[in-house]
GROMACS .gro file of C-alpha atoms in nm:
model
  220
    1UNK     CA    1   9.700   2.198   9.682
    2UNK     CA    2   9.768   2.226   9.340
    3UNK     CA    3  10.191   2.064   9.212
    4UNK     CA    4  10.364   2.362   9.161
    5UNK     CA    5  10.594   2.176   8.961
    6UNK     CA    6  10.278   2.096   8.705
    7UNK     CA    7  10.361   2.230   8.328
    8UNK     CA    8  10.037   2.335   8.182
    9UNK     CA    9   9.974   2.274   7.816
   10UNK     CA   10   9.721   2.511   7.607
   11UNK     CA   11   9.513   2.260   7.388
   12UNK     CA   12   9.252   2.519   7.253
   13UNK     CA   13   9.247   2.741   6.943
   14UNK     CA   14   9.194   3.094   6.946
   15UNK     CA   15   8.847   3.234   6.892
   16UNK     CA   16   8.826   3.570   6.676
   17UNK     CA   17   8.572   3.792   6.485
   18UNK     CA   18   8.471   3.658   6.176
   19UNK     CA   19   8.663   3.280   6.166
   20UNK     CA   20   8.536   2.982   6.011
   21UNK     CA   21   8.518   2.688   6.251
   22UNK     CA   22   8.206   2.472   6.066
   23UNK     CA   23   8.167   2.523   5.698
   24UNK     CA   24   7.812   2.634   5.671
   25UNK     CA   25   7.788   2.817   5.994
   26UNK     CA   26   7.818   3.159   6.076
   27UNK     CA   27   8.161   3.319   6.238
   28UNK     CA   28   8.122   3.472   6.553
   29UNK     CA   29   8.104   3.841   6.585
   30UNK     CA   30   8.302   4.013   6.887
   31UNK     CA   31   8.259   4.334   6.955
   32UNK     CA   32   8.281   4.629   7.209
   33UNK     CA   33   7.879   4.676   7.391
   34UNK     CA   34   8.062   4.976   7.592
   35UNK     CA   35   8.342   5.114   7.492
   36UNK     CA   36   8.610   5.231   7.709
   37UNK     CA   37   8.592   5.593   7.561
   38UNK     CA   38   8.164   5.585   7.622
   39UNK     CA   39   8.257   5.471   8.000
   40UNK     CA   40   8.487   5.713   8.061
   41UNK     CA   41   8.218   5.984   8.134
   42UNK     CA   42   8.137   5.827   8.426
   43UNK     CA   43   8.424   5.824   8.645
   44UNK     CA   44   8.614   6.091   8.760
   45UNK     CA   45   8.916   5.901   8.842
   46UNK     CA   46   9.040   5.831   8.497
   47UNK     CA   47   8.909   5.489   8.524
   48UNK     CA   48   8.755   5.325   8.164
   49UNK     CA   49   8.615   4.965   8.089
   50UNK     CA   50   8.541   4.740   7.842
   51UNK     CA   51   8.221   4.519   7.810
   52UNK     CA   52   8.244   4.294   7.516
   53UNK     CA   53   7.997   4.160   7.323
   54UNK     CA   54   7.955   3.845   7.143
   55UNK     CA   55   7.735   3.664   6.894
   56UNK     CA   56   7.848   3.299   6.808
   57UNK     CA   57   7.656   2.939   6.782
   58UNK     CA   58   7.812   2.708   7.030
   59UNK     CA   59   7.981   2.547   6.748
   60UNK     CA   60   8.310   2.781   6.774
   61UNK     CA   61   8.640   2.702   6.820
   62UNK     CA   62   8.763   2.398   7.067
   63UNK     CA   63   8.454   2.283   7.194
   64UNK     CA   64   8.298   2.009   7.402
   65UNK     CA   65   7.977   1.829   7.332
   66UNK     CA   66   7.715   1.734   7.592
   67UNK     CA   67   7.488   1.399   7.547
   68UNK     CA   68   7.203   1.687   7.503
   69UNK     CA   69   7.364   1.781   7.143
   70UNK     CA   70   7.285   1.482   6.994
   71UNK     CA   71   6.988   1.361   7.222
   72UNK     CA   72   6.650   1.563   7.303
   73UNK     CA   73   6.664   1.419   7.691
   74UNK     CA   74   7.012   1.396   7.719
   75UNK     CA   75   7.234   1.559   8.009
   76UNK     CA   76   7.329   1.977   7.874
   77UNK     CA   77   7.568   2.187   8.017
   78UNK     CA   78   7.438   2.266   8.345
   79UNK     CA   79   7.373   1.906   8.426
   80UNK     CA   80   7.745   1.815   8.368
   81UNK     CA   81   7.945   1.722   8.702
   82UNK     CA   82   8.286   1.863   8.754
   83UNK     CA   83   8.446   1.557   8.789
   84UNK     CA   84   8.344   1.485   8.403
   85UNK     CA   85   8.560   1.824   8.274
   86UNK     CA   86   8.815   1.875   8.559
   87UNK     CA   87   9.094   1.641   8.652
   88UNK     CA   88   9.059   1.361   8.433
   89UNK     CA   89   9.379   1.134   8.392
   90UNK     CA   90   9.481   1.141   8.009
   91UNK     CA   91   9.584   0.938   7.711
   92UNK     CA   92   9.708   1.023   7.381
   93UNK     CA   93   9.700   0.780   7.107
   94UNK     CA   94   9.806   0.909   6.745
   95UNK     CA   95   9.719   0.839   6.395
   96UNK     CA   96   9.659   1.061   6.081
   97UNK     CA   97   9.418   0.836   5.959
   98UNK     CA   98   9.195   0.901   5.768
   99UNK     CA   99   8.956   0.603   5.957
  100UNK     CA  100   9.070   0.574   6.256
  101UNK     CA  101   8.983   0.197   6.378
  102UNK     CA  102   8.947   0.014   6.708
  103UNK     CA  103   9.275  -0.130   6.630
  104UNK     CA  104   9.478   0.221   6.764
  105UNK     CA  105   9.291   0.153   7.113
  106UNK     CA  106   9.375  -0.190   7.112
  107UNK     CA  107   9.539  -0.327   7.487
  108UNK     CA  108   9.471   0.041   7.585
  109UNK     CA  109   9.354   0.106   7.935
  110UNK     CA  110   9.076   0.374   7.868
  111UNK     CA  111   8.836   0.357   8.175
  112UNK     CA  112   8.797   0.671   8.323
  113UNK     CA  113   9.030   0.871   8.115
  114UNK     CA  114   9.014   1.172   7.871
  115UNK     CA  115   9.175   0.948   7.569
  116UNK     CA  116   9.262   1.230   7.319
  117UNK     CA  117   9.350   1.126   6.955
  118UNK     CA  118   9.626   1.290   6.802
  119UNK     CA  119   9.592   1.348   6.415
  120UNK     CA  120   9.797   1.651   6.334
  121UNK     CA  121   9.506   1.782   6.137
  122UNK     CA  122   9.504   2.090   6.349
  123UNK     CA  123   9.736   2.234   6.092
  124UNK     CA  124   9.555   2.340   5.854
  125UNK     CA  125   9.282   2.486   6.107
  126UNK     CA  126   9.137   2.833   5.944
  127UNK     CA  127   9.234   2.675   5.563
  128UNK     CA  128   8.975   2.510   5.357
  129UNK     CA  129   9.218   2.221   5.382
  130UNK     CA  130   9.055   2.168   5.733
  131UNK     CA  131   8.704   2.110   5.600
  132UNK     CA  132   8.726   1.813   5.413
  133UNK     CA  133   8.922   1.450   5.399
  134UNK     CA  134   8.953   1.486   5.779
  135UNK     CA  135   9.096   1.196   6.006
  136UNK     CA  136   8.778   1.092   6.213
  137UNK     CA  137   8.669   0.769   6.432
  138UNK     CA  138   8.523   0.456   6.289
  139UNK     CA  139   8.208   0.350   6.471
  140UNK     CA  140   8.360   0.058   6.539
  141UNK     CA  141   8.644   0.258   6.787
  142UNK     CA  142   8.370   0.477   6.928
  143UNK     CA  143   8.226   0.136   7.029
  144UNK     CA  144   8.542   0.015   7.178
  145UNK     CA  145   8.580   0.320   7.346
  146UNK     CA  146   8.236   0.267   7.480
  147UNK     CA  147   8.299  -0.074   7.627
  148UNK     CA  148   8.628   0.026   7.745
  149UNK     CA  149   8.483   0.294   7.996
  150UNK     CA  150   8.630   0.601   7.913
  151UNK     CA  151   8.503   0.922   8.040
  152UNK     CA  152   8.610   1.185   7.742
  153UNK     CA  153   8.716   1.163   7.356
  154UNK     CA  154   8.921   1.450   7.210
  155UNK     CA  155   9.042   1.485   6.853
  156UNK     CA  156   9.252   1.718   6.680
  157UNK     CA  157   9.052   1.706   6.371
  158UNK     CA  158   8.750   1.886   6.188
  159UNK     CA  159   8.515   1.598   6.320
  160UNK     CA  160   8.500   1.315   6.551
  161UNK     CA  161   8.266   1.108   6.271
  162UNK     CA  162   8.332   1.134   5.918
  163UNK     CA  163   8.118   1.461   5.767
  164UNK     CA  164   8.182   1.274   5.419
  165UNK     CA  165   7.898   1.083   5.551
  166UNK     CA  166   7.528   1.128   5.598
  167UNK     CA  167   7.519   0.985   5.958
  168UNK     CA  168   7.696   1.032   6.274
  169UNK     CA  169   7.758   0.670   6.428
  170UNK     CA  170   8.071   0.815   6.678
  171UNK     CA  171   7.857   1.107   6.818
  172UNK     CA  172   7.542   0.864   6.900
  173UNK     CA  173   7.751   0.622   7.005
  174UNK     CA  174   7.975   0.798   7.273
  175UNK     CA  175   7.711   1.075   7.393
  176UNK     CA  176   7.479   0.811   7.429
  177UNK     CA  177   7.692   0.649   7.670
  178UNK     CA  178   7.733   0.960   7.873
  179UNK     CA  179   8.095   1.000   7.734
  180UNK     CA  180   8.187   1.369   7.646
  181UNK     CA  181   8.349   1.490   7.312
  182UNK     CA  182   8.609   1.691   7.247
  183UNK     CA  183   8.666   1.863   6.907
  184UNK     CA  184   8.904   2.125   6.736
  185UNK     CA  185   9.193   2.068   6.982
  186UNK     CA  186   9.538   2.166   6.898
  187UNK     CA  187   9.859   2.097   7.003
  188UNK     CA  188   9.812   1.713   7.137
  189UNK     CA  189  10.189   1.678   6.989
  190UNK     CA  190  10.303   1.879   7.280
  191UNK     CA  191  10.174   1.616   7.534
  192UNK     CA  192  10.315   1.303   7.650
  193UNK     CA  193  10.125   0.974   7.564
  194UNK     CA  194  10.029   0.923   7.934
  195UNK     CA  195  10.125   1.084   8.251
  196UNK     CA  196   9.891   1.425   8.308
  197UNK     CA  197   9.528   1.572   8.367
  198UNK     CA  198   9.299   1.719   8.119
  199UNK     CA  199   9.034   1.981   8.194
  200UNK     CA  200   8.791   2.094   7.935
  201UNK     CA  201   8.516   2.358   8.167
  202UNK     CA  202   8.254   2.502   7.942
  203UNK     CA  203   8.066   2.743   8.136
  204UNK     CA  204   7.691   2.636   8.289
  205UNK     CA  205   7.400   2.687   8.034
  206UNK     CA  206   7.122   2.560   8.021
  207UNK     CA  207   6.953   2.408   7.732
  208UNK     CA  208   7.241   2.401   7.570
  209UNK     CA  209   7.438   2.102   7.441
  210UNK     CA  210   7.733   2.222   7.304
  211UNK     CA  211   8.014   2.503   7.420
  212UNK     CA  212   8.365   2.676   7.414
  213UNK     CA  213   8.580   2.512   7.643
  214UNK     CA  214   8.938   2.652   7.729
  215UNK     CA  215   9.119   2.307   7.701
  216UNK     CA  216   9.401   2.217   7.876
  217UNK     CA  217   9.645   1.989   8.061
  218UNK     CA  218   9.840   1.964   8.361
  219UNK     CA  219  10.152   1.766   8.308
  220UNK     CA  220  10.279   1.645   8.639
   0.00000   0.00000   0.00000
C-alpha cells in the first residue's frame, strides 16, 4: 500500500503542438481526430468526446532511452521490466558543468539507483539557449557510472553526451550496459539529494527505442 504521507514531485516538461525539443527534428502536431461537436450526433444524452490525435518522433519532451536506441539488438520498450522504470531509489548529484566528470560521483553509492544529475539547464528549455553549450557527461563518468551499478541516468540538460561532438561515448556506454537514460527533466532542484523513488513508465512499443515518459518522484 502506497505512504500516504509520500509528496510527489513532477520532473517532466510539458509536451505541446508545434515545440522544439531536438534542433533538427520536427515538433509534434496534436490535434482533435473527432471532435466533440462531430461526436455529438451520436448520442442523445448530451454526451460529446474527444479523441486526440498525435504525430511526434519519440524524441519529444522528457524522454527515456532504451539500449535499442543506440543498439540494433538491444532491449526496446516492450522488453523493459517494471522494476527498471518504477520504484527505483534515487540520487541527485548537481553540477552546471559544462563536462561533467567522474569526480561529481566520486564515494557515491550508485548501484541500483536512478542517479539524476542536476544542471539547472532546464531553464532555458523552449529558448535557443537550450540547444547549444549544454552541461553533459564525460565518458569517463558514464564509465564510472557503469562500474558503479546503477540502474538509471537522468539529466536536466539538452543531452546526456556532448552534441558539440561527433560521437556519443555516454549513450554507448550506459545503454550498452543495460542502464536506462533519462533526458529533458526539469525541476531536479525541487528534490532532495537522497531519500525518494523515481518512476519514469514509457508506454509498451515495440520496435521502438526511445519514448515520452511522465517522470516523477515519490518523496517519502
Amino acid at each position: 500500500m502506497a505512504d500516504l504521507a509520500e509528496r510527489l514531485v513532477d520532473l517532466s516538461h510539458v509536451i505541446e503542438d508545434g515545440m522544439t525539443t531536438y534542433k533538427g527534428l520536427p515538433g509534434p502536431h496534436i490535434c482533435d481526430f473527432w471532435s466533440r461537436a462531430l461526436s455529438a450526433e451520436f448520442y442523445d444524452d448530451g454526451a460529446t468526446f474527444q479523441i486526440g490525435r498525435i504525430d511526434m518522433v519519440a524524441n519529444t519532451g522528457t524522454y527515456l532511452d532504451a539500449p535499442f536506441h543506440r543498439f540494433e539488438e538491444g532491449a526496446d520498450l516492450a522488453a523493459l521490466a517494471l522494476e527498471q522504470l518504477a520504484r527505483l531509489p534515487g540520487v541527485v548529484v548537481r553540477s552546471e558543468g559544462p563536462a561533467i566528470g567522474p569526480e561529481l560521483f566520486d564515494g557515491l553509492d550508485v548501484r541500483g539507483k536512478a542517479v539524476l544529475v542536476h544542471t539547472g539547464w532546464d531553464r532555458h528549455w523552449r529558448t535557443e539557449a537550450y540547444q547549444s553549450g549544454h552541461p553533459f557527461l564525460t565518458e569517463a563518468a558514464a564509465r564510472l557510472l557503469v562500474e558503479g551499478g546503477a540502474k538509471l541516468v537522468g539529466i536536466d540538460s539538452h543531452n546526456i553526451d556532448d552534441t558539440a561532438r561527433r560521437a556519443r561515448p555516454v549513450h554507448t556506454a550506459l545503454l550498452g550496459a543495460g542502464i536506462l537514460i533519462c533526458e529533458h527533466m526539469t525541476n531536479l532542484g525541487a528534490l532532495p539529494d537522497e531519500g525518494f523513488r523515481f518512476y519514469a513508465m514509457p508506454p509498451k512499443v515495440a520496435r521502438m527505442g526511445t519514448f515520452p515518459v511522465r517522470a516523477f518522484a515519490a518523496i517519502s
